[in-house]
Coordinates of C-alpha atoms and ligand atoms in Angstrom, one line a residue:
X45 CA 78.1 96.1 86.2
X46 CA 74.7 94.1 85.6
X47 CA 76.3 90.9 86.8
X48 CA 73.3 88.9 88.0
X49 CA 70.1 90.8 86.7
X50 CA 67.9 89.9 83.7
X51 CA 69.0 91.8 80.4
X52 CA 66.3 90.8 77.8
X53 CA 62.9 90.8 78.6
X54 CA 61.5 88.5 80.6
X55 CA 64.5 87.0 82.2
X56 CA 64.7 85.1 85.7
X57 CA 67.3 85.8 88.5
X58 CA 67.9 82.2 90.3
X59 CA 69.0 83.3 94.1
X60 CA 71.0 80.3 95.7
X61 CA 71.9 81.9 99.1
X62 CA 69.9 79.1 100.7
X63 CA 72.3 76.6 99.0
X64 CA 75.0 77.6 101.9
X65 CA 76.3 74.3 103.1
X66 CA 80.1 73.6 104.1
X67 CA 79.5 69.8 102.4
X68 CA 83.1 68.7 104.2
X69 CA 86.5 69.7 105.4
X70 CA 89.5 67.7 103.5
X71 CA 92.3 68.6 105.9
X72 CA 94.5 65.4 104.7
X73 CA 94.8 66.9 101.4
X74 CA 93.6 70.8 101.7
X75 CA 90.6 71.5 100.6
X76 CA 87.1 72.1 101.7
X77 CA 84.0 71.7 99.5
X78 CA 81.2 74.5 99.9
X79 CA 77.7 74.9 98.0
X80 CA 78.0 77.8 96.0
X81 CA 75.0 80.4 98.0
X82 CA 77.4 80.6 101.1
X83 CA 79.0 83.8 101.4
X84 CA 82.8 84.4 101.6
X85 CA 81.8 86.0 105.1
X86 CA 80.4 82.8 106.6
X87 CA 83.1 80.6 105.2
X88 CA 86.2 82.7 106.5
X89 CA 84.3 82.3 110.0
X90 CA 84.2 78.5 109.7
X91 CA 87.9 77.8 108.6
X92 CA 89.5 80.6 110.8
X93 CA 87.4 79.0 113.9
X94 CA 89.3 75.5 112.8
X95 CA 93.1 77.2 112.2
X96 CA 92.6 77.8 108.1
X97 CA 92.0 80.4 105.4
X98 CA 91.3 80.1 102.0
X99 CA 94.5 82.7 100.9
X100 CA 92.6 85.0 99.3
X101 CA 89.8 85.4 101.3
X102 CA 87.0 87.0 98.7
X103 CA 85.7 90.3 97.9
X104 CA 85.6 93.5 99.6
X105 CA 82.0 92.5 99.3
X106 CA 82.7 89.1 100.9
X107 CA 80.2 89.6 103.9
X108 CA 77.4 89.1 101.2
X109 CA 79.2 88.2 98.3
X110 CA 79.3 84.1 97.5
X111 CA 81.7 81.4 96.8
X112 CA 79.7 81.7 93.4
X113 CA 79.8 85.1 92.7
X114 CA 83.6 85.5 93.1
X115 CA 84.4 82.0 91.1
X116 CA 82.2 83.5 88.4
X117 CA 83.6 87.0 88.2
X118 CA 87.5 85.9 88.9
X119 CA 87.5 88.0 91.7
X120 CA 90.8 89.1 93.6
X121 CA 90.6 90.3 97.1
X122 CA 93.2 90.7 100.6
X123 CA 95.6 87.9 100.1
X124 CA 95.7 87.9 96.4
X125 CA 99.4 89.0 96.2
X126 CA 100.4 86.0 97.3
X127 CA 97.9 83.5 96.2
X128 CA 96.4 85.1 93.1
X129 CA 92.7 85.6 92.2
X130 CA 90.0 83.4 93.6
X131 CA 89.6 81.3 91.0
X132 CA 93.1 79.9 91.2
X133 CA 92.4 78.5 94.1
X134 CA 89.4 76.7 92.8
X135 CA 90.3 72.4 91.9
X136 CA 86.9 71.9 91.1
X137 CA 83.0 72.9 90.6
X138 CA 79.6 71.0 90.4
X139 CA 77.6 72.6 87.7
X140 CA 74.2 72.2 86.0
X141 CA 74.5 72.7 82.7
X142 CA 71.8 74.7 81.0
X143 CA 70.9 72.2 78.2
X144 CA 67.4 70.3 77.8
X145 CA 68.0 67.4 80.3
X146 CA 69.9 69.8 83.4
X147 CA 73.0 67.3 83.5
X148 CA 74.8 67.9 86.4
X149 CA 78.5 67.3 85.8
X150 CA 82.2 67.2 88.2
X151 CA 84.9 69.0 87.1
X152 CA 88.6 68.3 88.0
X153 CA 89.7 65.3 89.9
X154 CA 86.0 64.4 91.8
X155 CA 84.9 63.8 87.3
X156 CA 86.3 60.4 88.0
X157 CA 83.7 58.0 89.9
X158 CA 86.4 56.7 91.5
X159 CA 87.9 59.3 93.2
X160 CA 86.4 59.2 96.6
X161 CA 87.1 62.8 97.1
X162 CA 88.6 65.7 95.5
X163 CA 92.4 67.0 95.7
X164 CA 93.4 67.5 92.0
X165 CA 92.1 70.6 89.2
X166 CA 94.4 68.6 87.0
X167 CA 94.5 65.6 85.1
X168 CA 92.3 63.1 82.7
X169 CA 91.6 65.9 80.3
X170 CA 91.9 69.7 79.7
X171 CA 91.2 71.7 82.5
X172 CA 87.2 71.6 82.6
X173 CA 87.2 73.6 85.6
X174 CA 88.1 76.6 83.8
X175 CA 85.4 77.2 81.6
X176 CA 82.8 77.6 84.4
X177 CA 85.7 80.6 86.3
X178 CA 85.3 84.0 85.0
X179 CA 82.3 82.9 82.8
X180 CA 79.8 85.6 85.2
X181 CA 77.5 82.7 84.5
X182 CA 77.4 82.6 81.2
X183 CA 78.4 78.8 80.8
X184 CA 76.6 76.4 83.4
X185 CA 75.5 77.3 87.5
X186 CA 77.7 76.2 90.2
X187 CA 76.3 74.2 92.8
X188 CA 79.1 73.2 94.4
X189 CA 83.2 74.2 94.5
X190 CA 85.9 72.7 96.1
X191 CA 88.5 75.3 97.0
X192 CA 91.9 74.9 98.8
X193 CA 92.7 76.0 102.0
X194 CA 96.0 76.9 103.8
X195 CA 97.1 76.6 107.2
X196 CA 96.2 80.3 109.2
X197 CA 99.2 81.7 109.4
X198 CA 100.2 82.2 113.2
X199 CA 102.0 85.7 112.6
X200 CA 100.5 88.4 110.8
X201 CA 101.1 92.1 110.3
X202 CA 100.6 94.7 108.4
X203 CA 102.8 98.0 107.4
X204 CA 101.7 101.1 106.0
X205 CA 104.2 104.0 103.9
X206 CA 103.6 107.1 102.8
X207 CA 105.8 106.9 99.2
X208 CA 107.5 109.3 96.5
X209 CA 105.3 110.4 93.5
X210 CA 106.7 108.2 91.7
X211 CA 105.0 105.0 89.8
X212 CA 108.7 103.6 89.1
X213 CA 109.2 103.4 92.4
X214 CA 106.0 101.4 92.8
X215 CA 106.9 98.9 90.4
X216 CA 110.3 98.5 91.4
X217 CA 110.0 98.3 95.2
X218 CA 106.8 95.6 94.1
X219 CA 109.7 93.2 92.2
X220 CA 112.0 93.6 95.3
X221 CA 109.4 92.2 97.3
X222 CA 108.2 89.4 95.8
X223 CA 111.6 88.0 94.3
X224 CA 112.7 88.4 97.7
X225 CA 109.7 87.0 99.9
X226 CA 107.1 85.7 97.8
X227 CA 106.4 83.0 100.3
X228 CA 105.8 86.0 103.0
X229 CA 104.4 89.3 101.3
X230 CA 100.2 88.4 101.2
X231 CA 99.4 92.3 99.8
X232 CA 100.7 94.7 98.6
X233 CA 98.8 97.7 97.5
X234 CA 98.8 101.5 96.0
X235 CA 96.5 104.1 97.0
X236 CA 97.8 107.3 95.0
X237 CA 97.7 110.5 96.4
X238 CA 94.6 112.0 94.9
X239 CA 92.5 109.3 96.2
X240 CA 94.6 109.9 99.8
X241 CA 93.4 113.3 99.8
X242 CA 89.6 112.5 99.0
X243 CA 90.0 110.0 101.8
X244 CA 91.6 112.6 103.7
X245 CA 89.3 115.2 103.2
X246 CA 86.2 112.8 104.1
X247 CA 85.3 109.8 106.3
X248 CA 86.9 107.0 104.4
X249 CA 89.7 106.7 106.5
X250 CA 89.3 108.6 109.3
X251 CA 93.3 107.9 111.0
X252 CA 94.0 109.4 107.4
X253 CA 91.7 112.7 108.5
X254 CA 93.3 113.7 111.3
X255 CA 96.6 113.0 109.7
X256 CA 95.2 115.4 106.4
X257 CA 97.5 113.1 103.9
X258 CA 98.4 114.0 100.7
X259 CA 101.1 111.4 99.7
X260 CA 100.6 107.9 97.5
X261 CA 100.1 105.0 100.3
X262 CA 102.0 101.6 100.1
X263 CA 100.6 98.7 102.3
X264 CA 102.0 95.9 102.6
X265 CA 100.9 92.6 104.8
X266 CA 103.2 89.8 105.7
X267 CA 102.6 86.3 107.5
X268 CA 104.4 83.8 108.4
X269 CA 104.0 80.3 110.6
X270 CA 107.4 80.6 112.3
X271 CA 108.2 83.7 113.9
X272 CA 112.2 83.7 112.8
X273 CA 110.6 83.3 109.1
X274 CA 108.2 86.7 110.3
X275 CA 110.9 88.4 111.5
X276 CA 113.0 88.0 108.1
X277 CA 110.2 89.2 106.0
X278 CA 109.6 92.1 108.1
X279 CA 113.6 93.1 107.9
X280 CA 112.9 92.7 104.1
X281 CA 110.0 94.9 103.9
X282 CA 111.5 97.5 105.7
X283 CA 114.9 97.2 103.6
X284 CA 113.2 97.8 101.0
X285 CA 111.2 100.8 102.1
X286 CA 114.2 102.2 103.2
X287 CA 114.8 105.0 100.2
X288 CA 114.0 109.1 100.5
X289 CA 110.6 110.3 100.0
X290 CA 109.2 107.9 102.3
X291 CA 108.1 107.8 105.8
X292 CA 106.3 104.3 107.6
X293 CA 103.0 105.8 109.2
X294 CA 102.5 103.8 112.6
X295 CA 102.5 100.9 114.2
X296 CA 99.3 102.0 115.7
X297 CA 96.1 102.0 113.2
X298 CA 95.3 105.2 115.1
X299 CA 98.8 107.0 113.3
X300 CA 98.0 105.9 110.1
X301 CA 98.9 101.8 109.7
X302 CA 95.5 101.3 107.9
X303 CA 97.1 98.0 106.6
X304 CA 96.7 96.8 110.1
X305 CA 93.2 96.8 110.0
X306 CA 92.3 95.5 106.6
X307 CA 94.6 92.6 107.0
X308 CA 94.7 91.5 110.4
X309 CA 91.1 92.6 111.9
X310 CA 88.8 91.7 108.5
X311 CA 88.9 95.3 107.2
X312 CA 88.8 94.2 103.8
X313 CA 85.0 93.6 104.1
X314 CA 84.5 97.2 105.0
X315 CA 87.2 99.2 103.5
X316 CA 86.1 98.8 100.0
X317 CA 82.3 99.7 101.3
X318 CA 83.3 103.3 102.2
X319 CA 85.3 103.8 98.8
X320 CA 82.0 102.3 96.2
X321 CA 80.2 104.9 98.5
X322 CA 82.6 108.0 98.8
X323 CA 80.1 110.3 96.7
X324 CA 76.3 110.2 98.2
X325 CA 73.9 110.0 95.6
X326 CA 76.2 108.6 92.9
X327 CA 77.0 105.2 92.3
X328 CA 80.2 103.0 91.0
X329 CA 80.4 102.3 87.4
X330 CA 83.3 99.9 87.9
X331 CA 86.6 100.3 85.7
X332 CA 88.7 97.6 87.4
X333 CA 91.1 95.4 85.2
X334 CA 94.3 94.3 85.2
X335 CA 97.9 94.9 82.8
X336 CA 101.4 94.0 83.6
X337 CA 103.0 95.6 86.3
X338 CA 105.5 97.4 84.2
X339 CA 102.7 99.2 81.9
X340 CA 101.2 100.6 85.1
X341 CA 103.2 104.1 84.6
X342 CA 101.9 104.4 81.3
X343 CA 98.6 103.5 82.5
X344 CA 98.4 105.8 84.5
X345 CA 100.0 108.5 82.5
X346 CA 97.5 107.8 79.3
X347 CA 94.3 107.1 81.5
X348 CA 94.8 110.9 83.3
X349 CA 95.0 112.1 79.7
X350 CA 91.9 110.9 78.9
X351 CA 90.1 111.8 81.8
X352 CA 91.5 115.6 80.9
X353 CA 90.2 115.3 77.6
X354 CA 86.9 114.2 78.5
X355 CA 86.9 116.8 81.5
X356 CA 83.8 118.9 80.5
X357 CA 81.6 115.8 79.5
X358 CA 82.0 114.5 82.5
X359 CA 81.4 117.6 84.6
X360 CA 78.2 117.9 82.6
X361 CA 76.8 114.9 83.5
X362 CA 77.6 115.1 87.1
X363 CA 80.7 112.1 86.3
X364 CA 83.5 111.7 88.5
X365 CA 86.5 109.7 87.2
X366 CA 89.2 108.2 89.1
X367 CA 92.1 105.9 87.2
X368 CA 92.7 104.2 90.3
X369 CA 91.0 103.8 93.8
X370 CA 93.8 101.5 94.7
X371 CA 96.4 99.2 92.7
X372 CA 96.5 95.8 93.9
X373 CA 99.8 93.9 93.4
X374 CA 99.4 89.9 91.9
X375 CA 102.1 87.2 91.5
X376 CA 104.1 87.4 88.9
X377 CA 104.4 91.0 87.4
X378 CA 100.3 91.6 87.2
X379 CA 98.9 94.8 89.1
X380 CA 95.1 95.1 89.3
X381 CA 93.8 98.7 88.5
X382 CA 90.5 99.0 90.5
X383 CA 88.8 102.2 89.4
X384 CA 86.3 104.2 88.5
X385 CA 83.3 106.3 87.8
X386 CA 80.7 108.0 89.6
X387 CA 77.7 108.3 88.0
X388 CA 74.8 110.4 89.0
X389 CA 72.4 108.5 90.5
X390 CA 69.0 109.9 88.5
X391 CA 67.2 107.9 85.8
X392 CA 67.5 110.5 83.3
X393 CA 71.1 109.9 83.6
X394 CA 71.1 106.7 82.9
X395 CA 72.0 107.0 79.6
X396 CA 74.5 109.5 79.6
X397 CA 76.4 107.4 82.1
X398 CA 75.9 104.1 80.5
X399 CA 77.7 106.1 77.1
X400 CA 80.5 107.4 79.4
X401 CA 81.3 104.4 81.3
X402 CA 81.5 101.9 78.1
X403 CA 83.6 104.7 76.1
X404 CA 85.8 104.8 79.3
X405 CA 86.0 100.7 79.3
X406 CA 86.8 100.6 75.5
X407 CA 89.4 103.0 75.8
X408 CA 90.7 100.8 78.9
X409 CA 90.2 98.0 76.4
X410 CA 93.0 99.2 73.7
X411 CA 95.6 99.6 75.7
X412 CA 95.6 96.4 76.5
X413 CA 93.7 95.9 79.5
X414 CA 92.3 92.9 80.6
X415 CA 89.1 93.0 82.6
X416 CA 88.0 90.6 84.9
X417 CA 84.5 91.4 86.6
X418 CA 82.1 91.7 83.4
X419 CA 78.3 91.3 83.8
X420 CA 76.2 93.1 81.1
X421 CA 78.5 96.6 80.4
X422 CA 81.9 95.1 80.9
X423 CA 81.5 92.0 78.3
X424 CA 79.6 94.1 76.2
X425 CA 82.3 96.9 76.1
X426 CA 84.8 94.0 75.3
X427 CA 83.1 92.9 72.1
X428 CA 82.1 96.8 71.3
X429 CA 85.9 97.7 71.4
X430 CA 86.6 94.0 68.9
X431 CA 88.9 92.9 71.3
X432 CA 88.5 89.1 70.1
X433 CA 89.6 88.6 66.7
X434 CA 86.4 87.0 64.8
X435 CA 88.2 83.0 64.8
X436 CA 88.4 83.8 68.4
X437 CA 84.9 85.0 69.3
X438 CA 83.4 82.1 66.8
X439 CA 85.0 79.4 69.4
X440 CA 83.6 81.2 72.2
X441 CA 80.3 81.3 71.3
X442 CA 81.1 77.8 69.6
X443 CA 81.5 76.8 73.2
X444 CA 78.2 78.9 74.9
X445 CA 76.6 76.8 72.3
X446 CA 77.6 73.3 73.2
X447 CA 77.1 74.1 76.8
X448 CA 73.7 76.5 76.6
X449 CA 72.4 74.9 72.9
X450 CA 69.2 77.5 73.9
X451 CA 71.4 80.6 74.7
X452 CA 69.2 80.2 78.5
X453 CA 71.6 82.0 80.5
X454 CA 72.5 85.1 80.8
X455 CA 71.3 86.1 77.0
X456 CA 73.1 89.5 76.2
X457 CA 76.4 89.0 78.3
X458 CA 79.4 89.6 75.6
X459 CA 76.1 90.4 73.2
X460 CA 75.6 86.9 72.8
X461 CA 71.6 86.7 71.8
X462 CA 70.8 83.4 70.2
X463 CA 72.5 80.2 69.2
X464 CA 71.9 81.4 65.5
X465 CA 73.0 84.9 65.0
X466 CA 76.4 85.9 64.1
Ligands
FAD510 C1 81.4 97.0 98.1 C2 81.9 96.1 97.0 C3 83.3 95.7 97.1 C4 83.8 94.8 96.1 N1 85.1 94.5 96.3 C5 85.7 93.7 95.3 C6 87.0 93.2 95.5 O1 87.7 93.6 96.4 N2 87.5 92.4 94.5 C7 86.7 92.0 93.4 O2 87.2 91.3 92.6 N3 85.5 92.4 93.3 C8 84.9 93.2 94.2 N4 83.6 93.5 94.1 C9 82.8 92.9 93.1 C10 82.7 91.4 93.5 O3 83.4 90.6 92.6 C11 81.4 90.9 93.5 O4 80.7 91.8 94.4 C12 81.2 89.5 94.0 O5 82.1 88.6 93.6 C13 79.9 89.1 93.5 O6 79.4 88.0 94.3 P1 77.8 87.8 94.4 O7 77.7 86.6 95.2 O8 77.2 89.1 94.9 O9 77.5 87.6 92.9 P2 76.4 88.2 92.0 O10 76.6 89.7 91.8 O11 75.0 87.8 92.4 O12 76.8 87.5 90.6 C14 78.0 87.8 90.0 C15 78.1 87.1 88.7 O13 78.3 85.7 88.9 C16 77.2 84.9 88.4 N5 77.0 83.9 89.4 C17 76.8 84.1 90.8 N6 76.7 82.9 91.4 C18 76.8 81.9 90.4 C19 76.7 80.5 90.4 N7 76.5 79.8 91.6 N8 76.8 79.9 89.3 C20 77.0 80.6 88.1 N9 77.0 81.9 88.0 C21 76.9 82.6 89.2 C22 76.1 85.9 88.2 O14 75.3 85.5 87.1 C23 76.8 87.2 87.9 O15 77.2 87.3 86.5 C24 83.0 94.4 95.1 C25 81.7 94.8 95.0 C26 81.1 95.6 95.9 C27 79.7 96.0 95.8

C-alpha cells in the first residue's frame, strides 16, 4: 500500500534494520524495550528462548517486518483475539521528531527523568504515545519502543471446524467464546468457503488439498498456564462448536487442524505468505479494515454486491477481488476483514488498478469501515471518500504541523503536501 517509499519527487527512504538491539528485559514489571529496526521474527526468538511472548506476536510478515513497522501501521496478527492489535501493547516510544533541531523525546512513563525505567503508557498527561501508533510515519521516527510482555503460556492448542454458511453463526459462536473465556481463547478466525476452495484447489494449504474443502473454516487457539484452566477452555470451545452443520477437522495438521500449525509451530509467519501470493504474476492491493462484529453479515452481503457489479471491470483488467481472505476476531465485538485485490502485475496496468483498488477502499470507506494499515493509497482513499469532517481534518494536520513544521515526512500520506495548503 506505499507504506515506506518516497511519494513526491525526490524523497528519501531511511532503512533502520541495523538499529535491532533488545536495549533490556524488565521482567519485574513486564516489559522489554527494543530499537525499532529489529524484526518481530528475531524478538519472538529472544523472549520465547527466556519463557515470554509479546501476546500478539506481529505480522504475518513478522520474519522481516519490524517492531516499527507494525507500531506504525497498527498492525494485528496471531494472538490479537486476546490481546488486541500491536499497538495496544505498546507503553511507550523514543521518537525523533522531524522539526529543525531533531529533538528526541519519551513518551509514557520513561517522559519523566525520574523514572528509572519504564512500566506505565499512562499518566502525567494525555496519552503521547498514541500519536506516534498508526501514524505510518507520518508524525515523528521511532527509535525505540517499550512493549509488554506475558508469561509463555505452558499449554497451547489449536482447533480447527468446518462451519455452516452462515455469518450469524460466526458472530454468535465468536460472543460465546469470548464472554465465556476471554482469558483463554488467543484467535479466533474465519476463512469462508470461497477462499477454502481456492486454497483447496491450489497449494496454500496443502492438508486442505487432499481433503478438496469447500466449507467456511473456524480456528480457534487456546492457552492456558495451568492445565485444569486448558482443559476448561477446551470443554468451552468444543461446547460451543457443538451445533449441526459442523464437523472439527483433526487433531492431526495432516487431517485438516491448520490452526495447529499457525499457532503452536510459528505458522503465522508463513501462512499469510502463500495467501498475498496465491495468483503468480499478480500482486495484493490490500483491502483490510476492521467494523463491529455484528455488521460483518452485512459486510459481507453489500461488499459481494459490489464485487458483482463491478464484475466486467474487473475481468477486464485482469482484477481479482475477494471480500475476505480470512476474518480475524478482536476483543470486544471488533472483527478485522483482511481482503483483497489482485492486480495484474504489468506497468501499463498500473493505473487501471490504482483506480480500482481506491474506488474499492472508498466504497469500504462508507460503510463504515475503519482502516488500519494506510501508506500512500489507503490514507489517500480515506480523505478522497471525506471521511473526516473538515474541523476534524484541520486538527490533524494542525497536529502534523506542530510535530513536522516542514511537512519532512512522508509528504502525500492522507494528501497532506505542505504546512500551508488547505
Ligand atoms: C506477507 C505479508 C503478510 C502480512 N500480514 C499482516 C498481518 O497479519 N497483519 C497486519 O496487520 N499486517 C500484515 N501485513 C502488513 C504489515 O503490517 C506490514 O507488513 C508490517 O507491519 C510492516 O512492517 P515493516 O517493518 O515492513 O514496515 P515498512 O513497510 O517498512 O513501513 C510501514 C510503515 O511504517 C512506517 N515506519 C516503519 N518503521 C518506522 C519507524 N521506526 N518510525 C516511524 N515510522 C516507521 C513507514 O513509514 C511505513 O509507513 C502483511 C504484509 C505482508 C507483505
Amino acid at each position: 500500500m506505499g507504506g515506506s517509499k518516497p511519494i513526491v519527487e525526490g524523497g528519501i527512504v531511511i532503512d533502520l534494520t541495523r538499529m535491532n538491539r533488545i536495549v533490556e528485559l524488565n521482567e519485574d514489571v513486564g516489559n522489554v524495550v527494543v530499537e525499532c529496526g529489529i524484526t518481530w521474527g528475531e524478538l519472538i526468538e529472544f523472549l520465547h528462548k527466556r519463557g515470554y511472548t509479546t501476546g500478539v506476536e506481529g505480522p504475518g510478515s513478522g520474519m522481516s517486518a519490524t517492531i516499527g513497522g507494525g507500531l506504525s501501521n497498527n498492525t494485528i496478527g496471531f494472538g490479537s483475539t486476546k490481546y488486541g492489535p500491536c499497538s495496544e501493547n505498546c507503553i511507550g516510544v523514543e521518537v525523533v521528531l522531524p522539526n529543525p533541531d531533531g529533538d528526541v523525546i519519551v513518551t509514557g512513563s520513561g517522559a519523566s527523568q525520574y523514572v528509572k525505567r519504564p512500566f506505565s503508557r499512562w499518566g502525567m498527561g494525555p496519552d503521547f504515545t498514541g500519536l506516534f501508533l498508526g501514524d505510518v510515519g507520518t508524525m515523528g521516527i521511532k527509535t525505540k519502543a517499550v512493549l509488554k510482555i506475558y508469561p509463555l503460556p505452558e499449554y497451547r492448542e489449536g482447533f480447527t471446524f468446518t462451519v455452516p454458511e452462515d455469518y450469524e453463526f460466526v458472530v454468535k459462536v465468536t460472543h460465546a467464546l469470548q464472554r465465556r473465556c476471554s482469558w483463554g481463547v488467543s484467535d479466533i478466525t474465519l476463512t469462508p468457503s470461497a477462499v477454502v476452495m481456492l486454497y483447496s484447489l491450489t497449494d496454500v494449504i496443502k492438508p486442505w488439498k487432499d481433503m478438496l474443502l469447500m466449507k467456511p473454516v473456524m480456528m480457534v487457539g487456546i492457552e492456558a498456564d495451568d492445565e485444569r484452566m486448558f482443559e476448561l477452555a477446551s470443554d468451552i470451545v468444543h461446547e460451543e462448536f457443538a451445533k449441526p452443520g459442523v464437523t472439527e477437522l483433526g487433531p492431526t495438521l495432516k487431517e485438516g487442524n491448520i490452526a495447529e500449525w499457525v499457532g503452536r509451530k510459528q505458522g503465522q509467519w508463513q501462512y499469510f505468505h502463500g495467501v498475498f501470493g496465491v495468483l503468480p504474476g499478480h500482486f495484493s492491493c490490500t483491502t483490510c479494515h476492521k467494523v463491529p462484529l455484528n455488521q460483518m453479515p452485512e459486510v459481507f452481503r453489500t461488499s459481494d454486491e459490489h464485487t458483482l457489479q463491478k464484475l466486467e471491470e474487473y475481468s477486464r483488467a485482469y482484477v481479482a477481488s475477494v471480500t475476505a481472505a480470512v476474518v480475524y476476531m478482536m476483543p470486544r465485538g471488533e472483527c478485522v476483514i483482511v481482503g483483497g485485490m489482485s492486480g495484474w502485475n504489468k506497468p501499463e496496468m498500473r493505473e487501471t488498478n490504482l483506480k480500482l483498488w481506491k474506488e474499492r477502499l472508498r466504497f469500504q470507506v462508507k460503510y463504515g469501515g475503519v482502516h488500519y494499515w494506510l501508506g500512500e493509497v489507503i490514507s489517500q482513499a480515506i480523505m478522497e471518500a471525506n471521511a473526516f469532517p473538515p474541523k476534524f481534518t484541520k486538527f490533524f494536520k494542525d497536529v502534523k504541523r506542530t510535530l513536522d513544521p516542514n511537512f519532512l515526512l512522508s509528504p502525500g500520506k492522507f494528501h497532506f503536501y505542505s504546512a500551508e495548503e488547505e
